């Protein structure tokens, strides 16, 4: 549930865009008619790489980390690959840190190579140097592509954008799971080594979801043409494929059973983190109703009919968490949900507190946490990616928080439910995970990258 703030899931991120004078988009662009603060570069990239991102979240190797069942040698190889990639990325970026566009986002506080070396020593022991000296085939391909892309500073920015924001957002939950595993095995050393330095950032990067927002604000000031955006998004999709190849390698070393992100997150939130790796049928689902996961490839059910309660926008805004005793409410396409069960996300100081008391339809459709576009009703969604994204989020809220309490009555969106396609997935819900884990048990030698 961590997509640069949309962890999120998501998740997940504020994407303030540049002013109209800063954006270099052609007159024929469908975004040209939007207000200058309506959509930023990062929102455009995130919606167009959402499927690739979800594939990394669903990968069997990631599930072993969620479940804390990962093999030490496999995790050490993964860390070795990360170390080599980040070390090279940081070497290449350092040489261009004063040049646009990298000068806009470059920050030495983000550097991860030294932290990765510490974690490699922790998990790999005396063999860590051998892992670095003999990189895996997938890591070699990744390094070759990174060096080739470095000839174009905009493509180098693509690597920078994906790698650092991934660790700042979803990496924080991974760090919690890895730290818990180290603690359970009594691996934490007297010298203070924890094995999770990769996921820890200095104080000026905390809270990490705010640092993601700052990064996205900075990147959204860049002037990027439609043609360049197209090249960059293709580069990002290729980077995801390279990442998945490293996951495939690590999982092939030790194809152990894992669990879904949502089941692990639910167990951690309930204080039952030690149960997050429960066998199939015993783990929690992503939905508030605790329903059994659906069969593989079966689409989510149609949207639930809202309850009969009528809300005004002013009434909704009273449920922001600012008043003790009132439930946390949010609205998606005018459908009002009680999200009080996720106070850690939507409550004060949570990464999505901005959604509480507001309609977040536009922000969810375009993958943005920009406050200026909350309670935005006068817009259209021309892109199929945006419509699919919104349909999937409605399925998520139905699944996670149950039937909407009611509907907004004094505000209407130009976009209607019937304008959206059928949802194809429930983001971060763990649907299909039971089937995947059963299949993994039948053929442990075959990683499933889903891309």
mmCIF file of N, CA, C and O in Angstrom, residues 9 41 76 145 308 370:
data_model
loop_
_atom_site.group_PDB
_atom_site.id
_atom_site.type_symbol
_atom_site.label_atom_id
_atom_site.label_comp_id
_atom_site.label_asym_id
_atom_site.label_seq_id
_atom_site.Cartn_x
_atom_site.Cartn_y
_atom_site.Cartn_z
ATOM 1 N N UNK A 9 0.096 0.318 -0.519
ATOM 2 C CA UNK A 9 -0.394 0.693 -0.886
ATOM 3 C C UNK A 9 0.571 1.639 -0.127
ATOM 4 O O UNK A 9 0.584 0.692 -1.061
ATOM 5 N N UNK A 41 4.030 16.354 -13.207
ATOM 6 C CA UNK A 41 4.773 15.313 -13.901
ATOM 7 C C UNK A 41 4.656 13.973 -13.194
ATOM 8 O O UNK A 41 4.447 12.933 -13.819
ATOM 9 N N UNK A 76 20.511 -11.662 1.242
ATOM 10 C CA UNK A 76 21.851 -11.093 1.095
ATOM 11 C C UNK A 76 22.171 -10.839 -0.379
ATOM 12 O O UNK A 76 22.779 -9.817 -0.720
ATOM 13 N N UNK A 145 22.267 -1.228 -18.058
ATOM 14 C CA UNK A 145 21.203 -0.304 -18.473
ATOM 15 C C UNK A 145 21.357 1.048 -17.772
ATOM 16 O O UNK A 145 21.175 2.109 -18.393
ATOM 17 N N UNK A 308 -28.349 5.144 2.747
ATOM 18 C CA UNK A 308 -29.322 6.193 2.423
ATOM 19 C C UNK A 308 -28.978 7.543 3.025
ATOM 20 O O UNK A 308 -29.632 8.536 2.721
ATOM 21 N N UNK A 370 -2.016 16.017 -3.581
ATOM 22 C CA UNK A 370 -1.931 17.476 -3.567
ATOM 23 C C UNK A 370 -3.216 18.063 -2.985
ATOM 24 O O UNK A 370 -4.313 17.818 -3.489
#
